[in-house]
PDB file of C-alpha atoms and ligand atoms in Angstrom:
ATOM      1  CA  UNK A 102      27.682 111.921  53.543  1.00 41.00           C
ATOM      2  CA  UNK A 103      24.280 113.316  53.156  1.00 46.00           C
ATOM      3  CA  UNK A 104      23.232 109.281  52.905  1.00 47.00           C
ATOM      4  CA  UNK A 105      24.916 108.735  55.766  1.00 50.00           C
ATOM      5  CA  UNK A 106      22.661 111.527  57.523  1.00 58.00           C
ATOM      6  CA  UNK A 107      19.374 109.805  56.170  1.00 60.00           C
ATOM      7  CA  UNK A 108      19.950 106.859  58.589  1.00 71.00           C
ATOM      8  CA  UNK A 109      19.654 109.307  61.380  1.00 82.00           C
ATOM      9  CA  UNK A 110      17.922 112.361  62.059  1.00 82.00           C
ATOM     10  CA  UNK A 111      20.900 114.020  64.112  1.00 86.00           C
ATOM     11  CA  UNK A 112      23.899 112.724  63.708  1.00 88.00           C
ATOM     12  CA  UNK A 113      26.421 110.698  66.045  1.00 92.00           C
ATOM     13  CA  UNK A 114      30.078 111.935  66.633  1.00 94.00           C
ATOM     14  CA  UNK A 115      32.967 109.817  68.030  1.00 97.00           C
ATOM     15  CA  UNK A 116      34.974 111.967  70.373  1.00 98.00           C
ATOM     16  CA  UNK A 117      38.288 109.824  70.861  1.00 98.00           C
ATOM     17  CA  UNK A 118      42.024 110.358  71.686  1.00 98.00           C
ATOM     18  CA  UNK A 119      44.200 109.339  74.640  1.00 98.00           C
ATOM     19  CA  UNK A 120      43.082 110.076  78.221  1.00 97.00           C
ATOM     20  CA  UNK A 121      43.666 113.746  78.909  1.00 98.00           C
ATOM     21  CA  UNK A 122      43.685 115.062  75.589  1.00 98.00           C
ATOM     22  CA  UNK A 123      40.226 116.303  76.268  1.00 98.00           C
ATOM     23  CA  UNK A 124      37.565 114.549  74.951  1.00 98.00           C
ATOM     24  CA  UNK A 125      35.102 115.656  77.925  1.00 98.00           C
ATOM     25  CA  UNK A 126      36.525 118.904  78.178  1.00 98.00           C
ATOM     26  CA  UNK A 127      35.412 119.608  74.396  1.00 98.00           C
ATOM     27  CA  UNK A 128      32.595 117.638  74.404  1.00 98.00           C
ATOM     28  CA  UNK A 129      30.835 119.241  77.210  1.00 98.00           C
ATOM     29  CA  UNK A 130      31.484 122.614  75.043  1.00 97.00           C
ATOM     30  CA  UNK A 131      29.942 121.056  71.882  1.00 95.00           C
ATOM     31  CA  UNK A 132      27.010 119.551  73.304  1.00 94.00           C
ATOM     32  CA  UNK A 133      26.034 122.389  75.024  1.00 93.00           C
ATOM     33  CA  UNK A 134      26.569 125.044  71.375  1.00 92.00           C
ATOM     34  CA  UNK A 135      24.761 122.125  69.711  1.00 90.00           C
ATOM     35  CA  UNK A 136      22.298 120.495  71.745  1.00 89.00           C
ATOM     36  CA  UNK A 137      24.103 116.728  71.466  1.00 92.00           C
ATOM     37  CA  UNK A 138      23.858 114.770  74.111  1.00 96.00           C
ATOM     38  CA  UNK A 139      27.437 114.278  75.482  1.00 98.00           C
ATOM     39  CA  UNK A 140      27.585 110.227  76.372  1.00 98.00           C
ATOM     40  CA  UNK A 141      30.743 109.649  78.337  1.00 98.00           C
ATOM     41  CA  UNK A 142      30.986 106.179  77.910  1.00 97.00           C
ATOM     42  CA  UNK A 143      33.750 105.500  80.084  1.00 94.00           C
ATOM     43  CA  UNK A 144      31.115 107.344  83.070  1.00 95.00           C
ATOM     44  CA  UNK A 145      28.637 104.465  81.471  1.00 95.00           C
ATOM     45  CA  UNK A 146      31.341 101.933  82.459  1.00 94.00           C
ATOM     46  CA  UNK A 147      31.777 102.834  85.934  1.00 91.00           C
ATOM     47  CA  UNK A 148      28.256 103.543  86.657  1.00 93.00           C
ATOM     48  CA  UNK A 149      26.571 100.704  85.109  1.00 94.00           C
ATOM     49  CA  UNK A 150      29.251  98.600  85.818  1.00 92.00           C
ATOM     50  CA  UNK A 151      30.427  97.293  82.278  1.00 95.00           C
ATOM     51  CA  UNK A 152      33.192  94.902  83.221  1.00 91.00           C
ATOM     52  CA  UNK A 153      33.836  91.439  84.010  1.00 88.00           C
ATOM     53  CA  UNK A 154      37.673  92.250  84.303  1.00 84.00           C
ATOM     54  CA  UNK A 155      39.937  94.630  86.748  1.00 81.00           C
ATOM     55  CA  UNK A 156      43.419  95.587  85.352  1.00 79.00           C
ATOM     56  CA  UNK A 157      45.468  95.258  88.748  1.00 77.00           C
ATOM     57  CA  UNK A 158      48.484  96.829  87.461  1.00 71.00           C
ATOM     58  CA  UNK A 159      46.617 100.102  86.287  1.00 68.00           C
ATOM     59  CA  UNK A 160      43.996  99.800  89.011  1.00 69.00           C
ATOM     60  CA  UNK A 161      41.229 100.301  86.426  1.00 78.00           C
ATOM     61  CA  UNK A 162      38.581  98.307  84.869  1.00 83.00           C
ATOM     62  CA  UNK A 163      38.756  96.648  81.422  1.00 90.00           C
ATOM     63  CA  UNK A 164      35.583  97.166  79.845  1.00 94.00           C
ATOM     64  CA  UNK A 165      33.507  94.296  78.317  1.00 96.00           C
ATOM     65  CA  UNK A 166      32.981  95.552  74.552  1.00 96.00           C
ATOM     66  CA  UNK A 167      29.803  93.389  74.155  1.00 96.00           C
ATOM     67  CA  UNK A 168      28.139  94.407  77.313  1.00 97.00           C
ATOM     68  CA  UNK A 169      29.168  98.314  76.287  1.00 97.00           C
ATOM     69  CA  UNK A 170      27.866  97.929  72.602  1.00 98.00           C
ATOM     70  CA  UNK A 171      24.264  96.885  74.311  1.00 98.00           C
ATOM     71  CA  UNK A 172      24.423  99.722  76.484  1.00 98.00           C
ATOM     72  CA  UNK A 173      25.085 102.211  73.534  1.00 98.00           C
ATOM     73  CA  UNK A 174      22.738 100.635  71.051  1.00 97.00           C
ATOM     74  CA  UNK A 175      19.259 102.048  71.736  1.00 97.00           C
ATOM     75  CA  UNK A 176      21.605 105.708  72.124  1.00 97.00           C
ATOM     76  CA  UNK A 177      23.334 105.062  68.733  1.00 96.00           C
ATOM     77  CA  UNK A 178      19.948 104.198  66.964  1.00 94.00           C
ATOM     78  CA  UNK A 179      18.177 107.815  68.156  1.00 92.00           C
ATOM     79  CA  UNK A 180      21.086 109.435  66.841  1.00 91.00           C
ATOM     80  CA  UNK A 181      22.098 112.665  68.223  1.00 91.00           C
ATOM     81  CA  UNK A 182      24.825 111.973  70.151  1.00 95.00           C
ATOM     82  CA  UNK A 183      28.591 112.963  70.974  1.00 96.00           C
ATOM     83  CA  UNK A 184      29.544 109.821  72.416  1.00 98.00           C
ATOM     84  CA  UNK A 185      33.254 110.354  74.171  1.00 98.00           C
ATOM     85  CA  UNK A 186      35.873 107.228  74.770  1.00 98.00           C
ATOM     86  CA  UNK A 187      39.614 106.511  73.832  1.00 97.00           C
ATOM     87  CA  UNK A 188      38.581 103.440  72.413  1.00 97.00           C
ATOM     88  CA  UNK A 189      36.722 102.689  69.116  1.00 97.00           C
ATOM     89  CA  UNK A 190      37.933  99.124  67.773  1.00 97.00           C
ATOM     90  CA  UNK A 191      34.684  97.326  68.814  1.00 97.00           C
ATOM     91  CA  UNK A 192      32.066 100.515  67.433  1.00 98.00           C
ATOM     92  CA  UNK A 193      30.121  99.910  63.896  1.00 96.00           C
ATOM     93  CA  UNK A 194      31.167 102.701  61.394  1.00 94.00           C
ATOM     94  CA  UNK A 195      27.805 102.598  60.034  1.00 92.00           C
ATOM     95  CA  UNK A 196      26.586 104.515  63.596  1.00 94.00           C
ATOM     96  CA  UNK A 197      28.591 107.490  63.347  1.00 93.00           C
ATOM     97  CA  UNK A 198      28.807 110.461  61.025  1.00 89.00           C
ATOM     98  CA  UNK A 199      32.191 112.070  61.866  1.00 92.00           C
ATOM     99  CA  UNK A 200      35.127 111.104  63.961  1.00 95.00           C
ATOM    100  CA  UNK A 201      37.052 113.648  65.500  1.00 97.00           C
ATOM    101  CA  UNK A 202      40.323 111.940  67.349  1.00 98.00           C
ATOM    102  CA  UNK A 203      41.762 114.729  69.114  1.00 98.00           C
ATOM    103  CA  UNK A 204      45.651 115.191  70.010  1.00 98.00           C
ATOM    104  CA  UNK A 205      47.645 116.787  72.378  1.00 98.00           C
ATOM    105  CA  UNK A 206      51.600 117.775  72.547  1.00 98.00           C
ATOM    106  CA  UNK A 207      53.480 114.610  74.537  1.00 98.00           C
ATOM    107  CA  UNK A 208      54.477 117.578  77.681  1.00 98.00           C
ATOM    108  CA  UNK A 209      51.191 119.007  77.608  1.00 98.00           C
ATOM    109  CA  UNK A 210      49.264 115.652  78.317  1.00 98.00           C
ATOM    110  CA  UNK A 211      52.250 114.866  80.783  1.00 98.00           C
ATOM    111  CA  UNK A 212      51.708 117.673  82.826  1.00 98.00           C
ATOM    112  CA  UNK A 213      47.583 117.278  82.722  1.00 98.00           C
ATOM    113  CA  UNK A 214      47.914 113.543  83.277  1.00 98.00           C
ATOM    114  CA  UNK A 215      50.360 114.087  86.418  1.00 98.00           C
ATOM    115  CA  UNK A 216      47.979 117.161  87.461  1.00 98.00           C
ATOM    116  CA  UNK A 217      45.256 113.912  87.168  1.00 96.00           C
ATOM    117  CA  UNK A 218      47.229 112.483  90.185  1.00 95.00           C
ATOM    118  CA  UNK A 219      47.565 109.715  87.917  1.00 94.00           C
ATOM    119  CA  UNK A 220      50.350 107.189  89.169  1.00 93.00           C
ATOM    120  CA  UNK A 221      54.042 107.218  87.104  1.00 94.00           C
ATOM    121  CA  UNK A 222      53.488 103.988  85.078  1.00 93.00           C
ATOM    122  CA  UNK A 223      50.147 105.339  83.813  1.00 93.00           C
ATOM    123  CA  UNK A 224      51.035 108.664  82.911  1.00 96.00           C
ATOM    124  CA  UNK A 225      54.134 106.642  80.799  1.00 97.00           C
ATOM    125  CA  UNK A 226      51.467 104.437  79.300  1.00 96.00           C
ATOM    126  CA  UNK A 227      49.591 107.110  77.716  1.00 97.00           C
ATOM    127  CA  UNK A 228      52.306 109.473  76.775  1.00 98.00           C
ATOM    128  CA  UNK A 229      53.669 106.013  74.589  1.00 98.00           C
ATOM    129  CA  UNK A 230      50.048 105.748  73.256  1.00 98.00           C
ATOM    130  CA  UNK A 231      49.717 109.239  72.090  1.00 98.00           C
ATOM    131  CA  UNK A 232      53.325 109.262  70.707  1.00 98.00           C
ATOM    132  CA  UNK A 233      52.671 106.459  68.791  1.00 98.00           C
ATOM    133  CA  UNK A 234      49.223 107.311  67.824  1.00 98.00           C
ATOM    134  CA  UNK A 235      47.303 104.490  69.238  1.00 98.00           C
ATOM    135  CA  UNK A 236      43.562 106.427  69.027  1.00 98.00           C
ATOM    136  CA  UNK A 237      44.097 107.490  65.404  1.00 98.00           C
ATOM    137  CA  UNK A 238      45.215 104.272  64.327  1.00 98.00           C
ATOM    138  CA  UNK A 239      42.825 102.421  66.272  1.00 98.00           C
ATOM    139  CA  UNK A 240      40.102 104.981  64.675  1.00 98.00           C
ATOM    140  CA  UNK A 241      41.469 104.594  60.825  1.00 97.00           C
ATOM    141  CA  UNK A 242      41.241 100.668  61.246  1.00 97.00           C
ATOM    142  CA  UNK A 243      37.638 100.920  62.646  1.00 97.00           C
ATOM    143  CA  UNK A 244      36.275 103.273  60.132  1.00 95.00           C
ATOM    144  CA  UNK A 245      36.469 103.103  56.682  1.00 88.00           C
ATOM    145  CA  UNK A 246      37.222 106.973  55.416  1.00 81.00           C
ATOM    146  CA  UNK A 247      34.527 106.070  52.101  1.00 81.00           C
ATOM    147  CA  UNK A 248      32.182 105.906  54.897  1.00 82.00           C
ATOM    148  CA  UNK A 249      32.677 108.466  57.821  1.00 89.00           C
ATOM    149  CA  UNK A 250      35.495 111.293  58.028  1.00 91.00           C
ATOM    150  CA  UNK A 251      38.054 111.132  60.453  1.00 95.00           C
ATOM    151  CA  UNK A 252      39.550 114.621  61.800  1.00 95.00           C
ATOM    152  CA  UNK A 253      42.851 114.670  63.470  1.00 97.00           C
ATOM    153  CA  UNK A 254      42.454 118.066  65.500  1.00 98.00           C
ATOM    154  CA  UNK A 255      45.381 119.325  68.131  1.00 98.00           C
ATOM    155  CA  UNK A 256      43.750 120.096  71.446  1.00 98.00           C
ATOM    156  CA  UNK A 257      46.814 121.657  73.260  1.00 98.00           C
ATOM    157  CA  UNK A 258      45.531 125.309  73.968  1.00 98.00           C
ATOM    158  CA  UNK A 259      42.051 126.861  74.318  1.00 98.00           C
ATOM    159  CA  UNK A 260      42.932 128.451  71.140  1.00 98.00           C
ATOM    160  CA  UNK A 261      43.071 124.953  69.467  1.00 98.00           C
ATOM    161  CA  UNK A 262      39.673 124.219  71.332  1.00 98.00           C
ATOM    162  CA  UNK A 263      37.885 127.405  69.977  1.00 97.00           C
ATOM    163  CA  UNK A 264      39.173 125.986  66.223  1.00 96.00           C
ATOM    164  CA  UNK A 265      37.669 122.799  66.608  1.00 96.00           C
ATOM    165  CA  UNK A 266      34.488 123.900  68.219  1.00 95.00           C
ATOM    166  CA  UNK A 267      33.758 126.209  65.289  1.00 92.00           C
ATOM    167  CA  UNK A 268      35.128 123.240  62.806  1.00 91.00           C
ATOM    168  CA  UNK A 269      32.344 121.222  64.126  1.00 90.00           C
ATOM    169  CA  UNK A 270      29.226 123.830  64.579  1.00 77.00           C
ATOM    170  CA  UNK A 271      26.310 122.802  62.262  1.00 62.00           C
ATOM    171  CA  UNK A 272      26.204 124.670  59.087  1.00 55.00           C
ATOM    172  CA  UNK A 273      23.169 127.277  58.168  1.00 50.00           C
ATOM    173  CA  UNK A 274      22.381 125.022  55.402  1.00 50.00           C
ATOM    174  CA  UNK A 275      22.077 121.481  57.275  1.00 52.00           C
ATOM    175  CA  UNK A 276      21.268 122.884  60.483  1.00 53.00           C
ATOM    176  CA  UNK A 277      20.466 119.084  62.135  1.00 53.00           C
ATOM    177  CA  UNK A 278      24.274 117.889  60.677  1.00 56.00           C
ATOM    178  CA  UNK A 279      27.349 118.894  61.961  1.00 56.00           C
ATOM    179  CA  UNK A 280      29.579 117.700  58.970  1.00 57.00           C
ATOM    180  CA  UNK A 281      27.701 119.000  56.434  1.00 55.00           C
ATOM    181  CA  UNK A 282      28.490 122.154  54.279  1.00 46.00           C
TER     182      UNK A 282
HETATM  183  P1  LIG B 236      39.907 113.431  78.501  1.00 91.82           P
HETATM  184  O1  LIG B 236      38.421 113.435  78.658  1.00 91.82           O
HETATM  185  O2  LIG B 236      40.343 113.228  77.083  1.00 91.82           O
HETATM  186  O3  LIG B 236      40.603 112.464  79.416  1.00 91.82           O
HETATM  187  P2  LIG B 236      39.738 116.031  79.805  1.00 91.82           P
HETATM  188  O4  LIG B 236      38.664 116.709  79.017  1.00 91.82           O
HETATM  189  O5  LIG B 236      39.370 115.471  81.132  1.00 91.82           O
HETATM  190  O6  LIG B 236      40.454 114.887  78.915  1.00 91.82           O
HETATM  191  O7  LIG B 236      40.926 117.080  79.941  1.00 91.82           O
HETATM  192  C1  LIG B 236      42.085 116.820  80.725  1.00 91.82           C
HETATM  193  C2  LIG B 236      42.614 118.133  81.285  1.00 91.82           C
HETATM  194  O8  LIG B 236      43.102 118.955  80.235  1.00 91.82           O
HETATM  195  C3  LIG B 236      41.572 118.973  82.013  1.00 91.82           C
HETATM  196  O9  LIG B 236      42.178 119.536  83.132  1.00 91.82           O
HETATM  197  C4  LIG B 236      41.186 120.033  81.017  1.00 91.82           C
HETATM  198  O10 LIG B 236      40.821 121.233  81.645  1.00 91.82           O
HETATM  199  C5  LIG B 236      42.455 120.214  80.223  1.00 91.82           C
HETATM  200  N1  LIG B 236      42.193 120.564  78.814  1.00 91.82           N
HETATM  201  C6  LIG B 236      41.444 119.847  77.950  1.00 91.82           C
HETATM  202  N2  LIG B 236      41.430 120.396  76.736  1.00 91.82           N
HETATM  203  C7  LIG B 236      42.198 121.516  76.805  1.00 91.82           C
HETATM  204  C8  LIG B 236      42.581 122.521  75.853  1.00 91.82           C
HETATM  205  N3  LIG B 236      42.176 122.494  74.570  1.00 91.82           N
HETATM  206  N4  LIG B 236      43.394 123.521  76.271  1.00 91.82           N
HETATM  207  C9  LIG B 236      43.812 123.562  77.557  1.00 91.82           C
HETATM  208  N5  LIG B 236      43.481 122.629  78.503  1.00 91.82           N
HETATM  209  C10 LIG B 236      42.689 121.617  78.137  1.00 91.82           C
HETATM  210 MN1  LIG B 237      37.229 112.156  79.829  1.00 91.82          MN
HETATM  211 MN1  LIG B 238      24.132 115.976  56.732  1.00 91.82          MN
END
């Protein structure tokens, strides 16, 4: 781990999990204890427009992994950041320093998603990803564990927020690394 920390001065963190189990909501908290810089990459997507695709079905845009690695690279390379997206299948292990994939209780993200006005078929969609653990799978097959921990963390309650958030402070004795101890 500490080798892993060498590459960078501040580490990156993947944020990931299925829409609405609160990967912005706990990021924002974290960057602002730890002075990260919270990268919402699927903000990055819509703003800088990195697509060449539109899903008609879901009414959303399928982002274009090559034109999204290009965007993150000079970000990645700095180090410091607490990038946030549900998918990480097409990121390099070797840029990140923990993983957190964060998880949520299949009513509770029903009831957030439909509070999302998000339309019926959607809200199904992701309720069938988190209950069959698409994100943490997706995570485990893009990141070897011998190279960057993975943390499965519950994000139901505020309660389970405050755990995490403390999980992930920097330690007193590697104050520029938030995995260290
Ligand atoms: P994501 O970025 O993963 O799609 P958000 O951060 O937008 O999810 O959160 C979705 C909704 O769930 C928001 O309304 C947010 O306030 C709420 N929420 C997120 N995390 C928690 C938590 N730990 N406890 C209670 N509510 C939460
Ligand atoms: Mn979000
Ligand atoms: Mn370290």
């Amino acid at each position: 781990i500490e080798q892993m920390c060498a590459k960078r001065q501040r580490p990156n963190l993947l944020i990931t999990g299925t829409p609405g189990v609160g990967k912005t909501t706990f990021c924002e908290a974290l960057a602002s204890r730890s002075g990260l810089q919270h990268v919402e990459v699927s903000k990055l997507v819509r703003e800088k427009r990195l697509y060449r695709e539109w899903d008609d079905e879901l009414d959303c845009s399928i982002f274009d992994e090559e034109m999204v690695q290009d965007a993150l690279e000079p970000l990645l390379e700095r180090g410091g950041c607490l990038l946030d997206f549900h998918s990480s299948s097409f990121l390099d292990e070797n840029d990140f320093d923990l993983v957190i994939v964060l998880r949520a209780d299949t009513s509770v993200l029903y009831d957030r998603l439909e509070k999302r006005h998000y339309p019926e078929s959607k809200i199904k969609q992701n309720v069938e990803a988190e209950i069959f653990q698409s994100c943490l799978d997706e995570a485990q097959e893009a990141f070897e564990e011998t190279t960057v921990s993975i943390w499965e963390l519950q994000h139901d309650t505020e309660e389970h927020m405050e755990d995490a958030l403390e999980r992930a402070q920097p330690s007193p004795q590697h104050a520029n690394c938030l995995h260290c101890s």
